[in-house]
Amino acid sequence: MNDYRYQWKASGSDEAMRSLLRFMSLCAVIVLSFGGCVYYNTFFNAKRAYAEAEKARLRQGGTETSSTSTRTSTPTTSARTRSPARTVASRTSGTSGRSSFSGTQDQLYRTAIEKSAKVIGYYPESKYVDDALLLMAKSYFWLGEYPRSLRKCDELLASFPDGELSSEARYWRGMSLWKLGENDAAEGALQRLVDEDGSRFRGDAAFALAELTRARGDLDRSVELYRISVAHASEEEFRTNAQRALGETLVEAGMPGEAVPVYRQLAERARLNQDRFDAYLMTARSQRLVGDYDGALETLRMLLRDQRFVEQMPRTRVEIARTRELSGDLPSAVLLY
């Protein structure tokens, strides 16, 4: 009888132990799952804050737009591009100033940095560490804190030298060096990306390097780099800006004849009527520069016939008058003026 009672108690104790172990295992799973959800949600919130900050920055129309468009008679460069090279480039590249951003936009970038830092600090073994480092680097860049952006790029490259984000990190590293005035180092970093056929950021790096070399007056090199940028652009709008800059630089370099097909192709691919009109106008101006007045007149007359450009008719007529004047037909020019 005593043996039976002992066996029953032992059996009950074993069952209780098994239940306890099952409960502890379940708790462990829940804790681990919760931990995974926490760091994923933290990174998700960081990405969301960064995306909202980017939307706000782009809505401002690119407050740090390149001064390229103000140096020539070229129509204002579109600020809709998402390429940071076009947004941050300036003919005085190397200065670390930045335009005044809204407090909300700044705070969103700060939030992205804070959330990303938590992922790195609390979950250093998570698969989002490299993403978090890159997000911090980009956020610091747009806040104008270029030393910190550079430092995060270096951390990412030190920890993940061959990771899938290494190419983008090297791009932002080059951009930060440029803004810090370390142009030689920036050129080296960007050139290495340009030389990588498989790099997703080859076009972006080529554009940035073209802007940098153009700033110091190396127009032939800039033309070559803009062509690479057009050929390897990751987005249509980025390609449009690179092609526009290519046309501008060809004119600056004294090669308006080569700019004609560039502007014509730009016009044919334009999505907006204003962009299309501006590109055709630059086509006609480039034709004028090489003495092709008949070709310029035909381009301008085509604009007059196109109903999409009715509102631009006065401007088109002035360009026709200017073309007549330059060709030596003063009576016609006077009449048109």
Short mmCIF file of C-alpha atoms in Angstrom, two decimals:
data_model
loop_
_atom_site.label_atom_id
_atom_site.label_comp_id
_atom_site.label_asym_id
_atom_site.label_seq_id
_atom_site.Cartn_x
_atom_site.Cartn_y
_atom_site.Cartn_z
CA MET A 1 0.00 0.00 0.00
CA ASN A 2 2.78 2.38 0.92
CA ASP A 3 4.62 1.49 -2.28
CA TYR A 4 1.52 2.28 -4.32
CA ARG A 5 1.09 5.66 -2.62
CA TYR A 6 4.76 6.43 -3.25
CA GLN A 7 4.42 5.53 -6.93
CA TRP A 8 1.34 7.73 -7.23
CA LYS A 9 3.13 10.65 -5.61
CA ALA A 10 6.17 10.12 -7.81
CA SER A 11 3.99 9.93 -10.88
CA GLY A 12 2.19 13.12 -9.92
CA SER A 13 5.47 14.84 -9.24
CA ASP A 14 6.83 13.84 -12.67
CA GLU A 15 3.69 15.12 -14.38
CA ALA A 16 3.95 18.39 -12.49
CA MET A 17 7.59 18.69 -13.50
CA ARG A 18 6.75 18.04 -17.14
CA SER A 19 3.99 20.65 -16.99
CA LEU A 20 6.41 23.11 -15.44
CA LEU A 21 8.97 22.45 -18.15
CA ARG A 22 6.33 22.89 -20.86
CA PHE A 23 5.26 26.16 -19.28
CA MET A 24 8.84 27.41 -19.05
CA SER A 25 9.49 26.47 -22.67
CA LEU A 26 6.37 28.31 -23.74
CA CYS A 27 7.46 31.36 -21.77
CA ALA A 28 10.88 31.23 -23.40
CA VAL A 29 9.32 31.12 -26.85
CA ILE A 30 7.06 34.03 -25.99
CA VAL A 31 9.96 36.05 -24.60
CA LEU A 32 12.13 35.35 -27.62
CA SER A 33 9.30 36.13 -29.99
CA PHE A 34 8.52 39.30 -28.12
CA GLY A 35 12.18 40.31 -28.22
CA GLY A 36 12.29 39.73 -31.97
CA CYS A 37 9.12 41.73 -32.44
CA VAL A 38 10.52 44.54 -30.30
CA TYR A 39 13.71 45.03 -32.28
CA TYR A 40 11.89 44.62 -35.58
CA ASN A 41 9.27 47.15 -34.54
CA THR A 42 11.98 49.52 -33.35
CA PHE A 43 13.72 49.35 -36.71
CA PHE A 44 10.40 49.58 -38.56
CA ASN A 45 9.64 52.80 -36.67
CA ALA A 46 13.10 54.12 -37.54
CA LYS A 47 12.49 53.44 -41.23
CA ARG A 48 9.07 55.03 -41.08
CA ALA A 49 10.44 58.18 -39.44
CA TYR A 50 13.17 58.44 -42.06
CA ALA A 51 10.66 57.96 -44.89
CA GLU A 52 8.45 60.73 -43.49
CA ALA A 53 11.47 63.02 -43.16
CA GLU A 54 12.39 62.35 -46.78
CA LYS A 55 8.87 63.18 -47.92
CA ALA A 56 9.03 66.47 -46.04
CA ARG A 57 12.43 67.30 -47.52
CA LEU A 58 11.31 66.56 -51.06
CA ARG A 59 8.12 68.56 -50.59
CA GLN A 60 10.27 71.59 -49.91
CA GLY A 61 11.48 71.29 -53.47
CA GLY A 62 15.09 70.63 -52.60
CA THR A 63 16.24 73.55 -50.46
CA GLU A 64 19.87 72.82 -51.27
CA THR A 65 19.43 72.55 -55.04
CA SER A 66 22.57 72.82 -57.09
CA SER A 67 23.33 76.27 -58.45
CA THR A 68 23.94 74.73 -61.84
CA SER A 69 20.66 76.05 -63.15
CA THR A 70 21.49 79.64 -62.19
CA ARG A 71 24.83 79.74 -63.93
CA THR A 72 23.52 79.37 -67.46
CA SER A 73 20.42 80.22 -69.41
CA THR A 74 19.16 76.71 -68.81
CA PRO A 75 15.68 76.54 -67.26
CA THR A 76 15.62 75.80 -63.55
CA THR A 77 16.67 72.27 -62.75
CA SER A 78 13.88 70.10 -61.44
CA ALA A 79 14.11 69.67 -57.69
CA ARG A 80 12.00 66.54 -57.63
CA THR A 81 14.96 64.23 -58.07
CA ARG A 82 15.77 61.91 -55.21
CA SER A 83 19.46 61.90 -56.08
CA PRO A 84 21.38 63.42 -53.15
CA ALA A 85 24.16 64.46 -55.52
CA ARG A 86 21.90 66.95 -57.29
CA THR A 87 20.40 68.11 -54.02
CA VAL A 88 23.63 68.81 -52.15
CA ALA A 89 25.95 69.77 -54.97
CA SER A 90 27.06 73.35 -55.13
CA ARG A 91 29.70 75.26 -56.99
CA THR A 92 31.29 75.92 -53.61
CA SER A 93 31.22 72.26 -52.63
CA GLY A 94 33.03 71.47 -49.46
CA THR A 95 31.20 73.94 -47.27
CA SER A 96 29.34 72.30 -44.46
CA GLY A 97 26.39 74.68 -44.32
CA ARG A 98 22.85 73.51 -44.86
CA SER A 99 19.55 75.19 -45.50
CA SER A 100 17.15 75.66 -42.62
CA PHE A 101 14.93 72.62 -42.33
CA SER A 102 11.62 72.60 -40.54
CA GLY A 103 11.63 71.48 -36.94
CA THR A 104 9.29 68.61 -37.76
CA GLN A 105 11.58 67.34 -40.46
CA ASP A 106 14.63 67.58 -38.21
CA GLN A 107 12.77 65.72 -35.47
CA LEU A 108 11.85 62.91 -37.84
CA TYR A 109 15.50 62.41 -38.77
CA ARG A 110 16.36 62.52 -35.06
CA THR A 111 13.73 59.89 -34.37
CA ALA A 112 15.18 57.67 -37.09
CA ILE A 113 18.61 58.05 -35.48
CA GLU A 114 17.29 57.34 -31.98
CA LYS A 115 15.37 54.22 -32.99
CA SER A 116 18.28 52.92 -35.07
CA ALA A 117 20.66 53.45 -32.16
CA LYS A 118 18.38 51.34 -29.95
CA VAL A 119 18.48 48.49 -32.44
CA ILE A 120 22.29 48.61 -32.43
CA GLY A 121 22.62 49.07 -28.65
CA TYR A 122 19.99 46.61 -27.41
CA TYR A 123 20.11 44.00 -30.18
CA PRO A 124 23.72 43.99 -31.51
CA GLU A 125 23.28 40.50 -32.97
CA SER A 126 20.14 41.30 -34.94
CA LYS A 127 20.08 41.21 -38.71
CA TYR A 128 19.08 44.87 -38.86
CA VAL A 129 22.30 46.33 -37.44
CA ASP A 130 23.78 47.22 -40.84
CA ASP A 131 20.46 48.71 -41.96
CA ALA A 132 20.31 50.76 -38.76
CA LEU A 133 23.85 52.06 -39.24
CA LEU A 134 23.09 53.13 -42.80
CA LEU A 135 19.86 54.80 -41.74
CA MET A 136 21.79 56.77 -39.12
CA ALA A 137 24.43 57.77 -41.65
CA LYS A 138 21.82 59.10 -44.08
CA SER A 139 19.87 60.88 -41.36
CA TYR A 140 22.98 62.60 -40.05
CA PHE A 141 23.86 63.59 -43.61
CA TRP A 142 20.54 65.32 -44.22
CA LEU A 143 20.82 67.02 -40.84
CA GLY A 144 24.14 68.47 -42.00
CA GLU A 145 26.12 66.53 -39.37
CA TYR A 146 28.65 65.18 -41.85
CA PRO A 147 31.34 63.97 -39.38
CA ARG A 148 28.75 61.76 -37.69
CA SER A 149 27.46 60.53 -41.03
CA LEU A 150 31.01 59.65 -42.04
CA ARG A 151 31.58 57.83 -38.75
CA LYS A 152 28.49 55.66 -39.19
CA CYS A 153 29.54 54.78 -42.73
CA ASP A 154 32.94 53.75 -41.43
CA GLU A 155 31.36 51.64 -38.69
CA LEU A 156 29.15 49.86 -41.19
CA LEU A 157 32.04 49.20 -43.57
CA ALA A 158 34.26 47.97 -40.73
CA SER A 159 31.62 45.51 -39.52
CA PHE A 160 30.16 44.51 -42.88
CA PRO A 161 32.88 45.16 -45.49
CA ASP A 162 31.29 42.86 -48.06
CA GLY A 163 27.67 43.28 -47.00
CA GLU A 164 24.87 44.10 -49.39
CA LEU A 165 24.79 47.68 -48.06
CA SER A 166 28.52 48.32 -48.43
CA SER A 167 28.14 49.95 -51.84
CA GLU A 168 25.57 52.43 -50.59
CA ALA A 169 27.62 53.11 -47.46
CA ARG A 170 30.67 53.93 -49.59
CA TYR A 171 28.52 56.30 -51.65
CA TRP A 172 27.34 58.21 -48.58
CA ARG A 173 30.87 58.17 -47.24
CA GLY A 174 32.05 59.90 -50.41
CA MET A 175 29.23 62.42 -50.18
CA SER A 176 30.07 63.23 -46.55
CA LEU A 177 33.74 63.68 -47.40
CA TRP A 178 32.73 66.06 -50.18
CA LYS A 179 30.60 68.16 -47.85
CA LEU A 180 33.44 68.25 -45.34
CA GLY A 181 35.70 69.77 -48.00
CA GLU A 182 37.90 66.68 -48.30
CA ASN A 183 37.55 66.69 -52.07
CA ASP A 184 40.51 64.45 -52.89
CA ALA A 185 39.27 61.74 -50.53
CA ALA A 186 35.73 62.21 -51.82
CA GLU A 187 36.85 61.84 -55.44
CA GLY A 188 38.73 58.65 -54.60
CA ALA A 189 35.74 57.13 -52.82
CA LEU A 190 33.29 58.06 -55.57
CA GLN A 191 35.65 57.03 -58.39
CA ARG A 192 35.94 53.53 -56.96
CA LEU A 193 32.17 53.20 -57.16
CA VAL A 194 32.14 54.55 -60.73
CA ASP A 195 34.68 51.87 -61.69
CA GLU A 196 32.49 49.05 -60.32
CA ASP A 197 30.33 47.76 -63.15
CA GLY A 198 28.01 45.86 -60.85
CA SER A 199 27.48 48.61 -58.30
CA ARG A 200 23.90 49.77 -57.93
CA PHE A 201 25.23 53.21 -57.03
CA ARG A 202 27.50 53.61 -60.03
CA GLY A 203 25.20 56.17 -61.65
CA ASP A 204 24.75 58.15 -58.42
CA ALA A 205 28.49 58.22 -57.79
CA ALA A 206 29.19 59.28 -61.37
CA PHE A 207 26.74 62.16 -61.04
CA ALA A 208 28.29 63.36 -57.77
CA LEU A 209 31.80 63.07 -59.19
CA ALA A 210 30.71 64.93 -62.33
CA GLU A 211 29.39 67.78 -60.18
CA LEU A 212 32.62 67.84 -58.20
CA THR A 213 34.90 67.89 -61.24
CA ARG A 214 32.69 70.45 -62.96
CA ALA A 215 33.07 72.72 -59.94
CA ARG A 216 36.82 72.83 -60.45
CA GLY A 217 36.48 73.43 -64.20
CA ASP A 218 37.32 69.97 -65.57
CA LEU A 219 34.48 70.01 -68.09
CA ASP A 220 35.74 67.21 -70.33
CA ARG A 221 35.90 64.83 -67.38
CA SER A 222 32.49 66.01 -66.20
CA VAL A 223 30.96 65.26 -69.61
CA GLU A 224 32.34 61.73 -69.46
CA LEU A 225 30.96 61.20 -65.96
CA TYR A 226 27.54 62.63 -66.79
CA ARG A 227 27.31 60.19 -69.69
CA ILE A 228 28.06 57.32 -67.31
CA SER A 229 25.43 58.67 -64.93
CA VAL A 230 22.80 58.81 -67.69
CA ALA A 231 23.63 55.27 -68.79
CA HIS A 232 23.47 53.83 -65.26
CA ALA A 233 20.76 55.96 -63.65
CA SER A 234 18.67 53.99 -61.17
CA GLU A 235 15.54 56.10 -61.71
CA GLU A 236 14.01 57.89 -64.68
CA GLU A 237 13.87 61.22 -62.88
CA PHE A 238 17.51 60.91 -61.88
CA ARG A 239 18.39 60.13 -65.50
CA THR A 240 16.53 63.27 -66.57
CA ASN A 241 18.57 65.46 -64.23
CA ALA A 242 21.83 63.84 -65.29
CA GLN A 243 20.96 64.34 -68.95
CA ARG A 244 20.04 67.97 -68.35
CA ALA A 245 23.36 68.54 -66.59
CA LEU A 246 25.15 66.81 -69.47
CA GLY A 247 23.58 69.21 -71.96
CA GLU A 248 24.53 72.22 -69.82
CA THR A 249 28.13 71.06 -69.51
CA LEU A 250 28.48 70.36 -73.23
CA VAL A 251 27.41 73.95 -73.94
CA GLU A 252 29.82 75.25 -71.29
CA ALA A 253 32.62 73.20 -72.79
CA GLY A 254 32.04 74.73 -76.22
CA MET A 255 30.36 71.65 -77.69
CA PRO A 256 26.79 72.86 -78.34
CA GLY A 257 26.49 70.61 -81.38
CA GLU A 258 26.76 67.57 -79.11
CA ALA A 259 24.23 69.11 -76.75
CA VAL A 260 21.55 69.24 -79.47
CA PRO A 261 20.74 65.48 -79.49
CA VAL A 262 21.01 65.38 -75.69
CA TYR A 263 18.38 68.09 -75.28
CA ARG A 264 16.22 66.64 -78.03
CA GLN A 265 16.17 63.24 -76.33
CA LEU A 266 15.46 64.96 -73.04
CA ALA A 267 12.43 66.65 -74.61
CA GLU A 268 11.13 63.43 -76.09
CA ARG A 269 11.34 61.63 -72.75
CA ALA A 270 9.94 64.45 -70.60
CA ARG A 271 6.81 63.64 -68.61
CA LEU A 272 5.72 67.22 -67.93
CA ASN A 273 4.89 69.75 -70.62
CA GLN A 274 7.00 72.44 -68.95
CA ASP A 275 10.04 70.16 -68.89
CA ARG A 276 9.42 69.23 -72.53
CA PHE A 277 9.13 72.87 -73.58
CA ASP A 278 12.30 73.85 -71.71
CA ALA A 279 14.25 71.01 -73.32
CA TYR A 280 13.11 71.96 -76.84
CA LEU A 281 14.00 75.58 -76.10
CA MET A 282 17.52 74.52 -75.13
CA THR A 283 17.66 72.41 -78.30
CA ALA A 284 16.95 75.53 -80.37
CA ARG A 285 19.48 77.61 -78.43
CA SER A 286 22.14 74.96 -78.92
CA GLN A 287 21.35 74.87 -82.64
CA ARG A 288 21.79 78.64 -82.74
CA LEU A 289 25.19 78.38 -81.08
CA VAL A 290 26.50 76.22 -83.94
CA GLY A 291 24.97 78.52 -86.57
CA ASP A 292 22.12 76.19 -87.49
CA TYR A 293 19.52 78.96 -87.58
CA ASP A 294 17.17 77.09 -89.92
CA GLY A 295 17.17 74.12 -87.57
CA ALA A 296 16.56 76.38 -84.57
CA LEU A 297 13.64 78.07 -86.35
CA GLU A 298 12.09 74.72 -87.22
CA THR A 299 12.34 73.59 -83.58
CA LEU A 300 10.72 76.83 -82.40
CA ARG A 301 7.97 76.75 -85.02
CA MET A 302 7.14 73.24 -83.88
CA LEU A 303 6.58 74.68 -80.40
CA LEU A 304 4.22 77.29 -81.84
CA ARG A 305 2.16 74.59 -83.55
CA ASP A 306 1.91 72.40 -80.45
CA GLN A 307 -1.26 73.16 -78.48
CA ARG A 308 0.39 72.01 -75.26
CA PHE A 309 2.59 75.11 -75.34
CA VAL A 310 0.01 77.80 -76.11
CA GLU A 311 0.75 79.63 -72.86
CA GLN A 312 4.43 79.76 -73.83
CA MET A 313 3.74 81.34 -77.22
CA PRO A 314 5.07 84.84 -76.32
CA ARG A 315 8.29 83.33 -75.05
CA THR A 316 8.61 81.20 -78.18
CA ARG A 317 8.10 84.24 -80.42
CA VAL A 318 10.85 86.13 -78.61
CA GLU A 319 13.19 83.19 -79.23
CA ILE A 320 12.26 83.21 -82.92
CA ALA A 321 12.96 86.95 -83.06
CA ARG A 322 16.33 86.39 -81.39
CA THR A 323 17.15 83.67 -83.90
CA ARG A 324 16.26 86.00 -86.79
CA GLU A 325 18.43 88.70 -85.28
CA LEU A 326 21.45 86.42 -84.89
CA SER A 327 21.04 85.11 -88.43
CA GLY A 328 21.21 88.66 -89.78
CA ASP A 329 17.52 89.03 -90.71
CA LEU A 330 17.03 92.27 -88.76
CA PRO A 331 13.75 93.43 -90.41
CA SER A 332 12.01 90.18 -89.44
CA ALA A 333 13.50 90.33 -85.97
CA VAL A 334 12.29 93.92 -85.44
CA LEU A 335 8.81 93.00 -86.63
CA LEU A 336 8.64 90.03 -84.28
CA TYR A 337 9.99 91.99 -81.32
#
